[in-house]
Amino acid sequence: MKYFIVAGEKSGDMHAGNLCLELLKSQPDAEMIGWGGEKMEGAGVKILKNYRELAFMGFWEVIKNLPAILGFFKLAKKQIKDFNPDMVILVDYAGFNLKLAKWAKKEGFNVVYYIAPKAWAWRASRAETIKKYVDLLLVIFPFEKAFFEKCGINTRFVGNPLFDEIAKFEANKNFKEDNGLTDKPIVALLPGSRKQEIENMLGLMSSLTKEYADIQWVVAGISNFETGFYTVHGGDFKVVLDQTYDLLSVADAAVVTSGTATLETALFKVPQVVVYKTSNFSYQIAKRLVQIKYISLVNLVAEKEVVRELIQEEYSLENTKNELEKLLFDNKFRDNQLIEYNGIIETLGTSKASANAALEILKL
């Protein structure tokens, strides 16, 4: 079998890498090439384009970079045609991958979509696109299965792949010592994984670190960027690169940019406040399109407010301080959030998502 896999983001690369490892267990001679990063490459995939070149977010950012995006799309089509795979596997990254699915299906390729576009959140018309051009949709949240099946889409719930990644994780017992941390409370700052996102979020996070002398602040950075990229705003914090899980394993609380990291933080049972801010242009458009009450995965899975979400203008120094103080010093408030986390974990289940996804692909 020949597989062409496209993952356009860091989390997608991680999940695609685990999926490819599982596929190779049953098909050790399978050929795999595609777009992704280090995790996919480590799983044996030949990487033709690194996801770091694809990290456009927000409506204005996409518009500004439209010529480059169209060029990427043209390149992907050529590479898929040249490789002539038995199956095209698209992982998350909906804005790009849905267009690629439409083209690939019209060209006669089998198309699998892993980690569904959030059609239930906005642009429900995307469900119609999936129905027409995707042979199999593999979803990672229980509520997604009901939504997409109602739309007539061939859908399987495989479990959440974050469980796979966390199950493999072995904490560095010397993490605190290695990073000069003491027994004082530790607050993890997770500003995101894309350049524009980090720039939007980190300024206020840096200001926050100047407010409390008895707290150790640690930014979860990624090696895509130099440490100086994180420290440009000043502030009193340490930066650790590519050690987010180690940081969450010792953190007492966290300030987390909305995204996959909110669910990861919950699975590590770290109390958190979720924050998000984008350009006013992108926010005004999104506000008119979004059809859901919450933006964090934690609240979406729970179907109620478990963690406070500070979005756009609500993401202020005063509001963030108020929420953080409750997480650190109000035992009842803190314990209630941790109890709710247990319910979320139970809802998601602990099944091996990557293995289940590979099995469904092999059946197809």
GROMACS .gro file of C-alpha atoms in nm:
model
  364
    1MET     CA    1   0.000   0.000   0.000
    2LYS     CA    2   0.105   0.356  -0.073
    3TYR     CA    3  -0.010   0.639   0.153
    4PHE     CA    4   0.017   1.015   0.103
    5ILE     CA    5  -0.036   1.194   0.438
    6VAL     CA    6  -0.089   1.568   0.494
    7ALA     CA    7  -0.059   1.726   0.840
    8GLY     CA    8  -0.026   2.104   0.849
    9GLU     CA    9   0.034   2.168   1.219
   10LYS     CA   10   0.243   2.048   1.512
   11SER     CA   11  -0.039   1.851   1.678
   12GLY     CA   12  -0.139   1.698   1.345
   13ASP     CA   13   0.219   1.586   1.288
   14MET     CA   14   0.220   1.415   1.629
   15HIS     CA   15  -0.107   1.230   1.569
   16ALA     CA   16  -0.017   1.140   1.211
   17GLY     CA   17   0.317   1.003   1.330
   18ASN     CA   18   0.146   0.771   1.579
   19LEU     CA   19  -0.104   0.661   1.315
   20CYS     CA   20   0.174   0.577   1.069
   21LEU     CA   21   0.354   0.368   1.330
   22GLU     CA   22   0.037   0.165   1.379
   23LEU     CA   23  -0.018   0.121   1.005
   24LEU     CA   24   0.337  -0.007   0.965
   25LYS     CA   25   0.278  -0.276   1.227
   26SER     CA   26   0.028  -0.441   0.992
   27GLN     CA   27   0.194  -0.329   0.669
   28PRO     CA   28   0.571  -0.311   0.724
   29ASP     CA   29   0.631  -0.269   0.350
   30ALA     CA   30   0.391   0.025   0.312
   31GLU     CA   31   0.526   0.334   0.135
   32MET     CA   32   0.448   0.662   0.308
   33ILE     CA   33   0.527   1.015   0.196
   34GLY     CA   34   0.365   1.348   0.265
   35TRP     CA   35   0.363   1.680   0.446
   36GLY     CA   36   0.436   1.697   0.820
   37GLY     CA   37   0.727   1.716   1.059
   38GLU     CA   38   0.961   1.533   1.291
   39LYS     CA   39   0.704   1.292   1.436
   40MET     CA   40   0.596   1.168   1.094
   41GLU     CA   41   0.954   1.149   0.978
   42GLY     CA   42   1.042   0.947   1.287
   43ALA     CA   43   0.761   0.707   1.197
   44GLY     CA   44   0.915   0.640   0.857
   45VAL     CA   45   0.733   0.896   0.641
   46LYS     CA   46   0.933   1.075   0.373
   47ILE     CA   47   0.859   1.444   0.435
   48LEU     CA   48   0.818   1.656   0.122
   49LYS     CA   49   0.707   1.977   0.296
   50ASN     CA   50   0.748   2.072   0.663
   51TYR     CA   51   0.437   2.193   0.844
   52ARG     CA   52   0.631   2.492   0.980
   53GLU     CA   53   0.595   2.656   0.639
   54LEU     CA   54   0.215   2.622   0.654
   55ALA     CA   55   0.133   2.791   0.984
   56PHE     CA   56  -0.114   3.056   0.866
   57MET     CA   57  -0.399   3.138   1.105
   58GLY     CA   58  -0.679   3.392   1.110
   59PHE     CA   59  -0.873   3.532   0.816
   60TRP     CA   60  -0.642   3.828   0.754
   61GLU     CA   61  -0.328   3.614   0.774
   62VAL     CA   62  -0.472   3.374   0.515
   63ILE     CA   63  -0.572   3.659   0.282
   64LYS     CA   64  -0.223   3.814   0.302
   65ASN     CA   65  -0.058   3.482   0.220
   66LEU     CA   66  -0.307   3.359  -0.039
   67PRO     CA   67  -0.053   3.339  -0.327
   68ALA     CA   68   0.175   3.119  -0.114
   69ILE     CA   69  -0.116   2.899  -0.004
   70LEU     CA   70  -0.231   2.852  -0.364
   71GLY     CA   71   0.125   2.760  -0.453
   72PHE     CA   72   0.130   2.497  -0.177
   73PHE     CA   73  -0.196   2.354  -0.304
   74LYS     CA   74  -0.060   2.326  -0.659
   75LEU     CA   75   0.253   2.155  -0.526
   76ALA     CA   76   0.053   1.906  -0.318
   77LYS     CA   77  -0.159   1.808  -0.618
   78LYS     CA   78   0.150   1.746  -0.831
   79GLN     CA   79   0.320   1.539  -0.562
   80ILE     CA   80   0.011   1.325  -0.505
   81LYS     CA   81  -0.028   1.263  -0.877
   82ASP     CA   82   0.339   1.172  -0.914
   83PHE     CA   83   0.325   0.929  -0.620
   84ASN     CA   84  -0.015   0.784  -0.717
   85PRO     CA   85  -0.105   0.656  -0.368
   86ASP     CA   86  -0.366   0.395  -0.282
   87MET     CA   87  -0.495   0.633  -0.019
   88VAL     CA   88  -0.470   1.000   0.075
   89ILE     CA   89  -0.484   1.054   0.454
   90LEU     CA   90  -0.563   1.410   0.562
   91VAL     CA   91  -0.503   1.508   0.925
   92ASP     CA   92  -0.685   1.810   1.073
   93TYR     CA   93  -0.579   2.142   0.904
   94ALA     CA   94  -0.926   2.186   0.759
   95GLY     CA   95  -0.889   2.504   0.552
   96PHE     CA   96  -0.628   2.339   0.330
   97ASN     CA   97  -0.712   1.972   0.360
   98LEU     CA   98  -1.080   1.998   0.271
   99LYS     CA   99  -0.990   2.160  -0.060
  100LEU     CA  100  -0.733   1.887  -0.114
  101ALA     CA  101  -0.995   1.620  -0.033
  102LYS     CA  102  -1.228   1.761  -0.298
  103TRP     CA  103  -0.956   1.753  -0.562
  104ALA     CA  104  -0.821   1.410  -0.460
  105LYS     CA  105  -1.161   1.242  -0.470
  106LYS     CA  106  -1.238   1.390  -0.812
  107GLU     CA  107  -0.905   1.247  -0.929
  108GLY     CA  108  -1.016   0.901  -0.814
  109PHE     CA  109  -0.809   0.864  -0.497
  110ASN     CA  110  -0.943   0.705  -0.178
  111VAL     CA  111  -0.963   0.977   0.090
  112VAL     CA  112  -0.953   0.933   0.468
  113TYR     CA  113  -0.986   1.230   0.703
  114TYR     CA  114  -0.842   1.187   1.055
  115ILE     CA  115  -0.934   1.445   1.322
  116ALA     CA  116  -1.244   1.607   1.182
  117PRO     CA  117  -1.286   1.967   1.069
  118LYS     CA  118  -1.492   2.153   1.329
  119ALA     CA  119  -1.802   2.174   1.111
  120TRP     CA  120  -2.011   2.146   1.428
  121ALA     CA  121  -1.859   2.474   1.546
  122TRP     CA  122  -1.890   2.682   1.232
  123ARG     CA  123  -1.936   2.654   0.858
  124ALA     CA  124  -2.161   2.349   0.877
  125SER     CA  125  -2.141   2.346   0.497
  126ARG     CA  126  -1.809   2.171   0.547
  127ALA     CA  127  -2.004   1.860   0.648
  128GLU     CA  128  -2.153   1.850   0.297
  129THR     CA  129  -1.802   1.871   0.150
  130ILE     CA  130  -1.690   1.581   0.369
  131LYS     CA  131  -1.991   1.375   0.269
  132LYS     CA  132  -1.913   1.422  -0.102
  133TYR     CA  133  -1.537   1.384  -0.102
  134VAL     CA  134  -1.426   1.178   0.201
  135ASP     CA  135  -1.460   0.799   0.208
  136LEU     CA  136  -1.402   0.763   0.582
  137LEU     CA  137  -1.403   1.020   0.863
  138LEU     CA  138  -1.219   0.928   1.184
  139VAL     CA  139  -1.326   1.144   1.479
  140ILE     CA  140  -1.171   1.184   1.824
  141PHE     CA  141  -1.461   1.324   2.030
  142PRO     CA  142  -1.779   1.127   2.105
  143PHE     CA  143  -2.014   1.416   2.019
  144GLU     CA  144  -1.860   1.441   1.670
  145LYS     CA  145  -1.977   1.093   1.572
  146ALA     CA  146  -2.343   1.177   1.625
  147PHE     CA  147  -2.311   1.509   1.441
  148PHE     CA  148  -2.140   1.371   1.131
  149GLU     CA  149  -2.347   1.054   1.110
  150LYS     CA  150  -2.658   1.271   1.114
  151CYS     CA  151  -2.512   1.440   0.806
  152GLY     CA  152  -2.485   1.102   0.632
  153ILE     CA  153  -2.106   1.072   0.660
  154ASN     CA  154  -1.925   0.740   0.705
  155THR     CA  155  -1.785   0.812   1.053
  156ARG     CA  156  -1.594   0.618   1.318
  157PHE     CA  157  -1.510   0.733   1.671
  158VAL     CA  158  -1.160   0.599   1.743
  159GLY     CA  159  -1.085   0.757   2.080
  160ASN     CA  160  -0.863   1.055   2.152
  161PRO     CA  161  -0.498   1.028   2.038
  162LEU     CA  162  -0.376   1.247   2.323
  163PHE     CA  163  -0.416   0.943   2.547
  164ASP     CA  164  -0.166   0.758   2.324
  165GLU     CA  165   0.090   1.036   2.350
  166ILE     CA  166   0.053   1.085   2.725
  167ALA     CA  167   0.065   0.708   2.787
  168LYS     CA  168   0.409   0.701   2.618
  169PHE     CA  169   0.536   0.995   2.820
  170GLU     CA  170   0.797   0.937   3.088
  171ALA     CA  171   0.853   1.239   3.309
  172ASN     CA  172   1.204   1.372   3.359
  173LYS     CA  173   1.259   1.326   3.733
  174ASN     CA  174   1.523   1.598   3.725
  175PHE     CA  175   1.311   1.851   3.537
  176LYS     CA  176   1.299   2.102   3.824
  177GLU     CA  177   1.668   2.069   3.899
  178ASP     CA  178   1.764   2.091   3.531
  179ASN     CA  179   1.571   2.418   3.494
  180GLY     CA  180   1.662   2.581   3.825
  181LEU     CA  181   1.315   2.543   3.976
  182THR     CA  182   1.244   2.518   4.348
  183ASP     CA  183   0.948   2.398   4.555
  184LYS     CA  184   0.764   2.729   4.518
  185PRO     CA  185   0.437   2.714   4.318
  186ILE     CA  186   0.485   2.674   3.943
  187VAL     CA  187   0.251   2.829   3.688
  188ALA     CA  188   0.283   2.704   3.331
  189LEU     CA  189   0.231   2.955   3.052
  190LEU     CA  190   0.129   2.793   2.722
  191PRO     CA  191   0.118   3.067   2.455
  192GLY     CA  192   0.054   2.838   2.156
  193SER     CA  193   0.262   2.685   1.880
  194ARG     CA  194   0.237   2.926   1.587
  195LYS     CA  195   0.430   3.250   1.552
  196GLN     CA  196   0.134   3.484   1.515
  197GLU     CA  197  -0.052   3.313   1.798
  198ILE     CA  198   0.244   3.339   2.036
  199GLU     CA  199   0.295   3.706   1.951
  200ASN     CA  200  -0.071   3.777   2.029
  201MET     CA  201  -0.068   3.596   2.363
  202LEU     CA  202   0.274   3.636   2.521
  203GLY     CA  203   0.278   4.011   2.587
  204LEU     CA  204   0.011   3.990   2.856
  205MET     CA  205   0.154   3.665   2.992
  206SER     CA  206   0.487   3.845   3.034
  207SER     CA  207   0.316   4.127   3.225
  208LEU     CA  208   0.147   3.871   3.448
  209THR     CA  209   0.482   3.733   3.565
  210LYS     CA  210   0.574   4.071   3.714
  211GLU     CA  211   0.277   4.065   3.952
  212TYR     CA  212   0.375   3.783   4.191
  213ALA     CA  213   0.716   3.738   4.350
  214ASP     CA  214   0.649   3.397   4.509
  215ILE     CA  215   0.544   3.216   4.191
  216GLN     CA  216   0.775   3.048   3.942
  217TRP     CA  217   0.658   3.118   3.588
  218VAL     CA  218   0.762   2.884   3.309
  219VAL     CA  219   0.678   2.928   2.939
  220ALA     CA  220   0.629   2.612   2.735
  221GLY     CA  221   0.817   2.698   2.418
  222ILE     CA  222   0.895   2.499   2.106
  223SER     CA  223   1.229   2.470   1.931
  224ASN     CA  224   1.086   2.621   1.611
  225PHE     CA  225   1.176   2.952   1.779
  226GLU     CA  226   1.480   3.078   1.968
  227THR     CA  227   1.444   3.149   2.341
  228GLY     CA  228   1.482   3.519   2.262
  229PHE     CA  229   1.156   3.510   2.067
  230TYR     CA  230   0.978   3.436   2.395
  231THR     CA  231   1.168   3.683   2.612
  232VAL     CA  232   1.135   3.988   2.386
  233HIS     CA  233   0.850   4.130   2.600
  234GLY     CA  234   1.053   4.108   2.921
  235GLY     CA  235   0.894   3.949   3.226
  236ASP     CA  236   1.021   3.723   3.501
  237PHE     CA  237   0.993   3.369   3.367
  238LYS     CA  238   1.193   3.075   3.243
  239VAL     CA  239   1.151   2.919   2.898
  240VAL     CA  240   1.167   2.544   2.839
  241LEU     CA  241   1.170   2.418   2.481
  242ASP     CA  242   0.986   2.101   2.374
  243GLN     CA  243   0.919   1.998   2.734
  244THR     CA  244   0.551   2.084   2.772
  245TYR     CA  245   0.453   1.751   2.927
  246ASP     CA  246   0.738   1.768   3.177
  247LEU     CA  247   0.624   2.116   3.271
  248LEU     CA  248   0.260   2.010   3.312
  249SER     CA  249   0.368   1.716   3.527
  250VAL     CA  250   0.499   1.960   3.793
  251ALA     CA  251   0.277   2.267   3.742
  252ASP     CA  252   0.033   2.388   4.008
  253ALA     CA  253  -0.176   2.589   3.760
  254ALA     CA  254  -0.163   2.704   3.399
  255VAL     CA  255  -0.261   2.987   3.166
  256VAL     CA  256  -0.334   2.818   2.835
  257THR     CA  257  -0.399   2.949   2.485
  258SER     CA  258  -0.710   2.782   2.347
  259GLY     CA  259  -0.632   2.476   2.137
  260THR     CA  260  -0.517   2.118   2.188
  261ALA     CA  261  -0.313   2.229   2.490
  262THR     CA  262  -0.628   2.293   2.695
  263LEU     CA  263  -0.719   1.925   2.678
  264GLU     CA  264  -0.360   1.815   2.742
  265THR     CA  265  -0.354   2.035   3.053
  266ALA     CA  266  -0.679   1.875   3.174
  267LEU     CA  267  -0.543   1.523   3.116
  268PHE     CA  268  -0.243   1.614   3.335
  269LYS     CA  269  -0.497   1.740   3.591
  270VAL     CA  270  -0.353   2.090   3.611
  271PRO     CA  271  -0.607   2.366   3.696
  272GLN     CA  272  -0.618   2.621   3.415
  273VAL     CA  273  -0.762   2.939   3.276
  274VAL     CA  274  -0.803   2.944   2.897
  275VAL     CA  275  -0.717   3.258   2.703
  276TYR     CA  276  -0.733   3.365   2.341
  277LYS     CA  277  -0.682   3.681   2.138
  278THR     CA  278  -0.652   3.739   1.764
  279SER     CA  279  -0.672   4.039   1.532
  280ASN     CA  280  -0.994   4.237   1.556
  281PHE     CA  281  -1.062   4.166   1.187
  282SER     CA  282  -1.044   3.789   1.236
  283TYR     CA  283  -1.239   3.804   1.562
  284GLN     CA  284  -1.529   4.000   1.415
  285ILE     CA  285  -1.565   3.749   1.131
  286ALA     CA  286  -1.534   3.447   1.361
  287LYS     CA  287  -1.787   3.587   1.607
  288ARG     CA  288  -2.046   3.595   1.330
  289LEU     CA  289  -1.971   3.241   1.212
  290VAL     CA  290  -1.910   3.041   1.529
  291GLN     CA  291  -2.213   2.840   1.639
  292ILE     CA  292  -2.089   2.709   1.974
  293LYS     CA  293  -2.098   2.845   2.327
  294TYR     CA  294  -1.737   2.759   2.418
  295ILE     CA  295  -1.402   2.754   2.238
  296SER     CA  296  -1.190   2.533   2.466
  297LEU     CA  297  -1.191   2.158   2.411
  298VAL     CA  298  -1.235   2.105   2.785
  299ASN     CA  299  -1.567   2.289   2.794
  300LEU     CA  300  -1.682   2.147   2.462
  301VAL     CA  301  -1.635   1.788   2.582
  302ALA     CA  302  -1.797   1.866   2.918
  303GLU     CA  303  -2.076   2.061   2.747
  304LYS     CA  304  -2.055   2.320   3.025
  305GLU     CA  305  -1.807   2.569   3.168
  306VAL     CA  306  -1.537   2.376   3.352
  307VAL     CA  307  -1.259   2.626   3.283
  308ARG     CA  308  -1.297   3.002   3.247
  309GLU     CA  309  -1.242   3.133   2.895
  310LEU     CA  310  -1.102   3.484   2.857
  311ILE     CA  311  -1.148   3.576   2.492
  312GLN     CA  312  -1.037   3.890   2.309
  313GLU     CA  313  -1.105   4.197   2.530
  314GLU     CA  314  -1.178   3.977   2.833
  315TYR     CA  315  -0.817   3.859   2.813
  316SER     CA  316  -0.684   4.134   3.037
  317LEU     CA  317  -0.424   4.143   3.314
  318GLU     CA  318  -0.687   4.197   3.584
  319ASN     CA  319  -0.916   3.915   3.466
  320THR     CA  320  -0.631   3.668   3.426
  321LYS     CA  321  -0.498   3.751   3.774
  322ASN     CA  322  -0.843   3.700   3.929
  323GLU     CA  323  -0.887   3.358   3.769
  324LEU     CA  324  -0.534   3.247   3.848
  325GLU     CA  325  -0.567   3.345   4.214
  326LYS     CA  326  -0.878   3.128   4.245
  327LEU     CA  327  -0.694   2.834   4.091
  328LEU     CA  328  -0.399   2.874   4.325
  329PHE     CA  329  -0.556   2.985   4.653
  330ASP     CA  330  -0.926   2.885   4.653
  331ASN     CA  331  -0.916   2.514   4.736
  332LYS     CA  332  -1.286   2.457   4.672
  333PHE     CA  333  -1.272   2.625   4.329
  334ARG     CA  334  -0.958   2.433   4.238
  335ASP     CA  335  -1.093   2.097   4.356
  336ASN     CA  336  -1.421   2.144   4.164
  337GLN     CA  337  -1.228   2.191   3.840
  338LEU     CA  338  -1.020   1.878   3.905
  339ILE     CA  339  -1.337   1.676   3.975
  340GLU     CA  340  -1.481   1.793   3.643
  341TYR     CA  341  -1.161   1.682   3.470
  342ASN     CA  342  -1.232   1.325   3.585
  343GLY     CA  343  -1.568   1.336   3.409
  344ILE     CA  344  -1.404   1.457   3.088
  345ILE     CA  345  -1.149   1.176   3.098
  346GLU     CA  346  -1.428   0.924   3.148
  347THR     CA  347  -1.623   1.069   2.853
  348LEU     CA  348  -1.326   1.049   2.620
  349GLY     CA  349  -1.232   0.695   2.725
  350THR     CA  350  -0.880   0.557   2.717
  351SER     CA  351  -0.894   0.347   2.402
  352LYS     CA  352  -0.590   0.346   2.174
  353ALA     CA  353  -0.695   0.595   1.910
  354SER     CA  354  -0.398   0.549   1.677
  355ALA     CA  355  -0.440   0.170   1.667
  356ASN     CA  356  -0.817   0.202   1.622
  357ALA     CA  357  -0.772   0.453   1.340
  358ALA     CA  358  -0.520   0.229   1.164
  359LEU     CA  359  -0.762  -0.065   1.191
  360GLU     CA  360  -1.043   0.136   1.032
  361ILE     CA  361  -0.815   0.244   0.749
  362LEU     CA  362  -0.710  -0.117   0.687
  363LYS     CA  363  -1.075  -0.223   0.677
  364LEU     CA  364  -1.142   0.041   0.415
   0.00000   0.00000   0.00000
